[in-house]
Amino acid sequence: MKDLAVRVENVTKSFRVYTDRNQSLKAALLAGRRAKYEDFLALDDVSLEIPRGTTFGLLGHNGSGKSTLLKTIARILTPDAGRITVDGRLAAMLEVGSGFHPNLSGRENVYLNGTILGMSRREIDAKFDSIVDFSGVERFIDQPVKNYSSGMYVRLGFAVSIHVEPEILLVDEVLAVGDLQFQEKCMEKFSEFKAAGRTVIVVSHAIDQMRTFCDQAAWLRNGKVIDVGDAMTIVDSYANAEHGVRRVESGGTRFGSGEARISSIEWLVDGADTRTTRTGDHVTLRLHYESDIEIPRPTFGASIDTRDGVFVWGHHSLDAGYVVESIRPGVGSVDIEIPALPLRPGTFDVSASLQDHAATHVYDALQKAVRVDVLHGTPTESGGVTTFGSTFTNVSPPRPLV
Ligand SMILES: Nc1ncnc2c1ncn2[C@@H]1O[C@H](COP(=O)(O)OP(=O)(O)OP(=O)(O)O)[C@@H](O)[C@H]1O
Ligand SMILES: [Mg+2]
């Protein structure tokens, strides 16, 4: 255990799931018959070693067992089999408001929660102002927390957790709840933690953040560890594998009069339709259409949104000055060439449309039909959604202060 903060050995955890959906346990007992249930394996022989001082990410689809694993490490859940060894003071930020009592005030909860996490009353007294300050909820500190918004809950809970000064911090998807400013504050705190050689175990669906923020990661599927290793590699292979599932499920939504339709969208790199691409790729966006009618001078369009719905790019053939004489009943396609994809790593949704010549009548708008993961490529720039291909230059020699 010398260099390990946490060791998970062959841990199994199952939950009893009642299969008779309309039958509550009580109703089943009253009816004098057994409720039907199955044992559901949420963690299936999981083994992991988390080195001291690493920022360790857990990845996986909804229901893959990430939260269950964190809860067993935090000793909120007891494994059915296997062993967990934790070396160091641990604090956990799990579900929103876990460890908070709704009827108590923020102030009382700080004391209650701090005590549960192993702080003495005197320690909490000394840190109280700093906790409240970090949380930013001072105006509401004497109100019952049941009146708090989920963001306020998370802020206060997180503030307490980090003031415990844990050697090991578990964080489950809480950052998603706070606003941008709070997220940045947390990231700063995590960086301080990292620099101080502490261990952070974090669950997040923000895979781009995981890629840059974590040193190591594990990928869970159906309660099993699929892969463990350095975060960049694991995040990329997770993103890669995930697209296979998406493609089958892909459908998006559509609207329009429907006489002509966008039948599919291809994201072509080197001639192959893919859902994983890289910054700087030459991409051909191929829109396939099918039409029941003849349309003179149709307008084709496409757009890209971030997964959070931020509109990143859009273009249509009318603005491009590309005149398609007409389409006749039948099927066909049109290409949009993107010479060097200027998107940073992340997940994006692609939409396409088919309109009349003035772009006022919509035959079909197929929205978010294709989801692509952009992986690390060239150029590598530090933040945001796009790359500019920017360069640093012209640093001047120092001049004396005047
Ligand atoms: N208390 C419980 N009782 C019954 N089933 C549970 C319980 N807690 C979790 N499960 C089940 O165990 C599985 C794993 O759940 P878990 O919450 O660990 O997933 P997760 O990876 O954190 O998912 P998400 O990304 O949605 O947070 C799920 O199928 C879930 O329904
Ligand atoms: Mg979860």
JSON list of C-alpha atoms in Angstrom, two decimals, residues 15 44 72 177 211 234 329:
[
{"chain": "A", "resi": 15, "resn": "PHE", "atom": "CA", "xyz": [-28.63, -4.65, -5.70]},
{"chain": "A", "resi": 44, "resn": "ASP", "atom": "CA", "xyz": [-18.60, -7.22, -10.98]},
{"chain": "A", "resi": 72, "resn": "THR", "atom": "CA", "xyz": [-18.02, 1.61, -1.73]},
{"chain": "A", "resi": 177, "resn": "VAL", "atom": "CA", "xyz": [-24.41, 21.35, -11.22]},
{"chain": "A", "resi": 211, "resn": "ARG", "atom": "CA", "xyz": [-8.66, 14.07, -20.76]},
{"chain": "A", "resi": 234, "resn": "ILE", "atom": "CA", "xyz": [-8.50, 5.64, -21.88]},
{"chain": "A", "resi": 329, "resn": "PRO", "atom": "CA", "xyz": [-37.45, 12.35, -57.63]}
]
